[in-house]
Short mmCIF file of C-alpha atoms in Angstrom, two decimals:
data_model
loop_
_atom_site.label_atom_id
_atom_site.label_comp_id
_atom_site.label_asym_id
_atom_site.label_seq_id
_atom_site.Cartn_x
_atom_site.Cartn_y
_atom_site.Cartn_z
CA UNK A 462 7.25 28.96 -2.49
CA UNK A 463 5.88 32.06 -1.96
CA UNK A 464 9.03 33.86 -1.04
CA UNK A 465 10.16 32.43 -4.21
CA UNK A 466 7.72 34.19 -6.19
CA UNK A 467 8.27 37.72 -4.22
CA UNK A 468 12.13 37.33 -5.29
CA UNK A 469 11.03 36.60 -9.19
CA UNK A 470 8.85 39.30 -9.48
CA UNK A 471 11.64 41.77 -7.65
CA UNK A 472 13.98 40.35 -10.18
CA UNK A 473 11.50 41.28 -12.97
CA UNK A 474 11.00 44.79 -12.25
CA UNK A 475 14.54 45.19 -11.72
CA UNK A 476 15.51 44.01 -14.97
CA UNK A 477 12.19 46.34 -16.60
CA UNK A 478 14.14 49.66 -14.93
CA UNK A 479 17.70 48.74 -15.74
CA UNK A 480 16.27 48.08 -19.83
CA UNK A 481 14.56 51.29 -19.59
CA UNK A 482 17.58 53.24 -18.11
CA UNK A 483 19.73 51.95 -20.77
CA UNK A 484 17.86 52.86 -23.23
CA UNK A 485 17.31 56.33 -21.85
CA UNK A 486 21.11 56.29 -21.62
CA UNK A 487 21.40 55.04 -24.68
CA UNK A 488 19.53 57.93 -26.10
CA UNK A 489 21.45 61.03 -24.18
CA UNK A 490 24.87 59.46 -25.86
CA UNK A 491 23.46 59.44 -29.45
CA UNK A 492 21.47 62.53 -29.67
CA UNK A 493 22.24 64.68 -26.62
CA UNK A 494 24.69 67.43 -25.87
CA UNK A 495 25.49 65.70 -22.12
CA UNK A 496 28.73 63.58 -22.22
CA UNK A 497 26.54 60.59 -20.36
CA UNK A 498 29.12 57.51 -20.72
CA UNK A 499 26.72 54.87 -18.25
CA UNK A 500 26.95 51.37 -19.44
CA UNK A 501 23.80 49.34 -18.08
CA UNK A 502 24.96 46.01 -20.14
CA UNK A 503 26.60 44.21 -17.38
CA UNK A 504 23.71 45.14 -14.62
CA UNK A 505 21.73 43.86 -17.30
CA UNK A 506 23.69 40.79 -17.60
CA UNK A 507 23.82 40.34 -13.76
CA UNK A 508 19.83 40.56 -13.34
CA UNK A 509 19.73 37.80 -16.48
CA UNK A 510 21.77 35.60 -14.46
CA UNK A 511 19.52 36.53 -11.25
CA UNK A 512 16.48 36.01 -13.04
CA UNK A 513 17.68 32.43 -14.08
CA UNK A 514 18.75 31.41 -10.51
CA UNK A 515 14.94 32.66 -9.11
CA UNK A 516 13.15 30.67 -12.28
CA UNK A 517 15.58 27.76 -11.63
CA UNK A 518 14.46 27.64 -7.88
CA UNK A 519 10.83 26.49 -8.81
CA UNK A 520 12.17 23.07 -10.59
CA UNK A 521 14.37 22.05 -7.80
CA UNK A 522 13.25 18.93 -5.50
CA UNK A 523 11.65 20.05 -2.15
CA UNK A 524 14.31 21.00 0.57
CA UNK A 525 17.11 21.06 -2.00
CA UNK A 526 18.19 24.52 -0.88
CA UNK A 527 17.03 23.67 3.08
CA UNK A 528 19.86 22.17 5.38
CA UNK A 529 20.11 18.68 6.76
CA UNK A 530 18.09 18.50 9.97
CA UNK A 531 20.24 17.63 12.81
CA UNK A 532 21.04 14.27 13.77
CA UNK A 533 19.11 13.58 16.70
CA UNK A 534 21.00 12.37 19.88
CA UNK A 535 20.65 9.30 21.23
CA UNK A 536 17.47 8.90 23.70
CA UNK A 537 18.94 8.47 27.57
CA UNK A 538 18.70 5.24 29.26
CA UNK A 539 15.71 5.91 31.87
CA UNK A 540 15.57 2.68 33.81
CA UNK A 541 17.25 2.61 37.07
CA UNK A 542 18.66 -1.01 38.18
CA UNK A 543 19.12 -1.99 41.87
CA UNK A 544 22.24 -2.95 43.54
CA UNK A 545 21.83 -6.05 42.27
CA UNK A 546 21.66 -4.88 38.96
CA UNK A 547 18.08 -5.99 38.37
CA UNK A 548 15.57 -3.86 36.20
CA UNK A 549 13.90 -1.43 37.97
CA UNK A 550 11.44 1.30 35.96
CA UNK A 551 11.93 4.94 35.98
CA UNK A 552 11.93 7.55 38.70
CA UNK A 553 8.47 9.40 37.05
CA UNK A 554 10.28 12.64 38.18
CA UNK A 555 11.92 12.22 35.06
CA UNK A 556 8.62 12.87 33.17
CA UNK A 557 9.30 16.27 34.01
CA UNK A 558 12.09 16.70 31.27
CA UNK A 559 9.24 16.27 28.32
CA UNK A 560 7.27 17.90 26.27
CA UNK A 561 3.95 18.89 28.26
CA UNK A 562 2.14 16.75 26.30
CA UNK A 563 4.32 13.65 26.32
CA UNK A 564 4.68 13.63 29.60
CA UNK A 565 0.52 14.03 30.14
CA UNK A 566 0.34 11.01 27.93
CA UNK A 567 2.69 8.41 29.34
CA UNK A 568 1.41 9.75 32.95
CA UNK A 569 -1.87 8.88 31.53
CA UNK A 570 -0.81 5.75 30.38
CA UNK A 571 0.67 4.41 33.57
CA UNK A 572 -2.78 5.27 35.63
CA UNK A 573 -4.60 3.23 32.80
CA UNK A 574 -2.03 0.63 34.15
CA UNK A 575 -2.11 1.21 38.41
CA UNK A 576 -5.86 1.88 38.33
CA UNK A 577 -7.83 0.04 35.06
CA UNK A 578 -10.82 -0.37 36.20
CA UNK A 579 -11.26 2.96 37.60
CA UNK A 580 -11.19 3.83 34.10
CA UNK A 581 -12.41 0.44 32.03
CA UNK A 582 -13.55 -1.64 34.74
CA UNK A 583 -17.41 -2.45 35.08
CA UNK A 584 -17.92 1.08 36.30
CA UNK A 585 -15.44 2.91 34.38
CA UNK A 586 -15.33 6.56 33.80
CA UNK A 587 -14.17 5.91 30.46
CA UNK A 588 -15.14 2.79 29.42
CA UNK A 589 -17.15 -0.74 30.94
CA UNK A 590 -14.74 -2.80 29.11
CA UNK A 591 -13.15 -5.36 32.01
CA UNK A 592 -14.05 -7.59 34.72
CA UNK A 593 -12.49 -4.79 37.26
CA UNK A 594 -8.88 -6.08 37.50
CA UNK A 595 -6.23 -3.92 37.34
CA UNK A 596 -3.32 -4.33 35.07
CA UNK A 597 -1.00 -4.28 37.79
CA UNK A 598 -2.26 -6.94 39.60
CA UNK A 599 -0.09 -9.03 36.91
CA UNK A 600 2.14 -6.19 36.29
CA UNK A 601 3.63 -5.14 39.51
CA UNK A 602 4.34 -1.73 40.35
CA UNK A 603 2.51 -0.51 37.04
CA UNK A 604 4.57 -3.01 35.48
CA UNK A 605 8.53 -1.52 37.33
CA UNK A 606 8.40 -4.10 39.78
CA UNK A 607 11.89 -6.45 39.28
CA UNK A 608 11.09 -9.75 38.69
CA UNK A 609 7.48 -8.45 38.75
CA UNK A 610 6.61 -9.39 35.32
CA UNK A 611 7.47 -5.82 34.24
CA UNK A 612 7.55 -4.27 31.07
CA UNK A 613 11.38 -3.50 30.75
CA UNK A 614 12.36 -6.11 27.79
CA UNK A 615 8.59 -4.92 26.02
CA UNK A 616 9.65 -2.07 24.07
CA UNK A 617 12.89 -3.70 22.83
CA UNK A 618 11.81 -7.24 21.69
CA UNK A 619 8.31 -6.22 20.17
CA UNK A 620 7.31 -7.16 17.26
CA UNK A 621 7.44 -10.59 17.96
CA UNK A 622 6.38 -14.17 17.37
CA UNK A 623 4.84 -15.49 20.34
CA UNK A 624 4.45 -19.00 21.12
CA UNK A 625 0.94 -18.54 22.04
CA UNK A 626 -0.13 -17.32 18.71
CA UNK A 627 2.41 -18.25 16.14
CA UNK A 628 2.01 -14.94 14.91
CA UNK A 629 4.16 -11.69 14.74
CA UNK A 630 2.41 -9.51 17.33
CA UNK A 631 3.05 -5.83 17.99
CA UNK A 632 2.66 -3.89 21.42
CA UNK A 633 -0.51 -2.93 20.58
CA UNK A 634 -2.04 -6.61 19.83
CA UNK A 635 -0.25 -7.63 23.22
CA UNK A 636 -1.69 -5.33 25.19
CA UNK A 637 -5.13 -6.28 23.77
CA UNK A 638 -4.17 -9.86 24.84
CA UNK A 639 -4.44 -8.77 28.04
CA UNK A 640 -7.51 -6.89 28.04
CA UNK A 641 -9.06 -9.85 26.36
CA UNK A 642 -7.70 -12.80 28.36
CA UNK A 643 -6.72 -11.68 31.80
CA UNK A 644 -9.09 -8.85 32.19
CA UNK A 645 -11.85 -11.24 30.47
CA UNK A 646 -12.79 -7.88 28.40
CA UNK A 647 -12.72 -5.88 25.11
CA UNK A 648 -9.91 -5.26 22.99
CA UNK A 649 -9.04 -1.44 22.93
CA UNK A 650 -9.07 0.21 19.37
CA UNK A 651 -5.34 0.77 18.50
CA UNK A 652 -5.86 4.83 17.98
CA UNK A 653 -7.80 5.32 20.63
CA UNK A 654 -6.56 7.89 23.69
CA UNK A 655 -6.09 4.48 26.06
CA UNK A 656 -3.65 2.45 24.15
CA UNK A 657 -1.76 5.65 23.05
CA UNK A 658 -1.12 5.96 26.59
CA UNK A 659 -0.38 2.62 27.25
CA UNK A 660 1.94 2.39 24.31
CA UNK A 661 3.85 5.62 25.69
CA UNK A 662 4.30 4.98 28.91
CA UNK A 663 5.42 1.26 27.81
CA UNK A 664 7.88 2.97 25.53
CA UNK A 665 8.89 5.42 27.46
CA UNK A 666 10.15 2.44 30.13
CA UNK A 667 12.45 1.07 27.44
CA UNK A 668 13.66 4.29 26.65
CA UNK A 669 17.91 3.33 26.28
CA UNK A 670 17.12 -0.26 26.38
CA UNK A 671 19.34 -1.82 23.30
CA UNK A 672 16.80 -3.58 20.22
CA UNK A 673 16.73 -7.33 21.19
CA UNK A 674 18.19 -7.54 24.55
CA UNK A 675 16.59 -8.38 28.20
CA UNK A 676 17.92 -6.47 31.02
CA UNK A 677 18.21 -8.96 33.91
CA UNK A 678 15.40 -8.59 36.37
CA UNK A 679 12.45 -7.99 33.27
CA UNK A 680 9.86 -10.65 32.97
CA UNK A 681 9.47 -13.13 36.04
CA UNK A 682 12.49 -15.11 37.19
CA UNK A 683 12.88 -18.59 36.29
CA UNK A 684 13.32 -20.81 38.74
CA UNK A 685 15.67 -23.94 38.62
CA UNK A 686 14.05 -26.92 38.95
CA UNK A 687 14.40 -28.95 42.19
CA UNK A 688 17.18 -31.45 43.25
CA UNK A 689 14.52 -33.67 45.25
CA UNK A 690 10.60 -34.89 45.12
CA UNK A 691 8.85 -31.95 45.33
CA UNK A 692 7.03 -31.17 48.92
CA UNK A 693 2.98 -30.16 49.21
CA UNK A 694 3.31 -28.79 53.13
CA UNK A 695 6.63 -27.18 51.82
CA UNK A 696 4.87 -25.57 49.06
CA UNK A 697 1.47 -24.85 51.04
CA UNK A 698 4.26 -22.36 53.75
CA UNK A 699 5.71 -20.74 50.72
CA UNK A 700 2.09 -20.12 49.35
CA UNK A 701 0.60 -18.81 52.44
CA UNK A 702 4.01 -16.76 52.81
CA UNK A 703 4.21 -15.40 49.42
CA UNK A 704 1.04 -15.99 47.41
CA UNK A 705 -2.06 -15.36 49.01
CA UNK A 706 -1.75 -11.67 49.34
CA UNK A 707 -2.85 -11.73 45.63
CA UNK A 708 -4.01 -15.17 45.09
CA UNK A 709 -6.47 -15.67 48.16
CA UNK A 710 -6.55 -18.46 50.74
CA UNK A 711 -7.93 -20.31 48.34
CA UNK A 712 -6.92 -19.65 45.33
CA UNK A 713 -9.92 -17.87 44.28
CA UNK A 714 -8.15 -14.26 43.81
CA UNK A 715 -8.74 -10.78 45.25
CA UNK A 716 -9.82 -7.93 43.55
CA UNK A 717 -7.65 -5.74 45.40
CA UNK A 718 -4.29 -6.98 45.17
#
């Protein structure tokens, strides 16, 4: 706008000297002895049309004159997937490649994840909003773990309906769930610095990944049911074998799984 105005008022003047030189021209042909044969009606005519073009600017729509921003490429697929092909979350030496403060954000976001209750637990530095779990106890890995109910399919199927609810449910409201339920704590306000970070780094995970579709190896794998009568000393091996490291003995849990 402004440069606008600088170019109308140039146009002005202009048009002020060239009516004043053609009149002084105008003069030295009539009443002067100098053979003066200047012509200043088609500069004239030029600045009119000049003068139009700047006044014309003003009642255009915004960006009118501006070019098309660029179409912007395609975001790279981040995830990494194991032989197997399973889902497996980003190298973090990719963060590198961001903006500064992008890449302090989702870095921020997955510590909220690996260490929660450093931050919100019942002494956290930020917060006392949980019972002192961390969200990767659930969330292996800071939620990359295949098969470790990870957040690969999150970014690409929310908003949702969930059963649980009945309701469409964004990230945001999901992650609350989690502070609410599993963490037994307070929901995080949606703008605050936490869930931003959350939200980012959860993002940033299903950076590539199509709308709608579940990479094999996201969520936890479903098992198929069994062929016989199921066993309680069979399932007491696989539970001492693969369970108690975060379960407990007992069942009872462990703060530091």
């Amino acid at each position: 706008m402004f440069a606008g105005i600088v170019v109308l008022i140039a146009v002005l003047l202009v048009l002020v000297v060239l009516h004043v030189l053609d009149d002084a021209f105008r003069v030295l042909r009539e009443h002067g002895d100098l053979p003066v044969k200047a012509n200043m009606r088609w500069s004239i005519r030029a600045i009119w049309m000049l003068l139009v073009l700047a006044v014309g600017q003003f009642f255009l729509p915004d960006g009118f004159l501006e070019p098309a921003p660029p179409t912007p490429e395609p975001l790279p697929q981040v995830a990494t997937f194991t032989e197997d092909g399973l889902w497996s979350g980003a190298d973090t030496a990719r963060l590198l490649h961001l903006e500064d403060e992008l890449e302090a954000r989702i870095r921020y976001g997955r510590e909220l994840i690996a260490r929660t209750s450093a931050y919100l637990g019942p002494n956290g530095s930020v917060a006392q909003l949980t019972n002192g779990l961390n969200c990767q106890n659930c969330h292996l890995d800071a939620g990359t773990k295949p098969w470790g109910n990870n957040y690969g399919a999150v970014w690409s199927t929310y908003p949702k309906v969930r059963s649980r609810s009945g309701k469409l449910e964004s990230v945001e409201k999901r992650v609350n769930d989690c502070m609410e339920r599993s963490l037994n704590g307070v929901a995080l306000d949606s703008a605050s610095r936490e869930m931003r970070a959350i939200v980012a780094y959860i993002e940033w995970l299903g950076t590539g990944t199509a709308k709608d579709s579940v990479p094999k190896g996201t969520g936890i794998e479903k098992l198929a049911f069994l062929d016989r009568a199921a066993d309680p000393m069979r399932g007491h091996e696989v539970f001492n074998a693969k369970c108690v490291s975060c379960h407990g003995p007992q069942g009872e849990g462990t703060m530091s799984a």
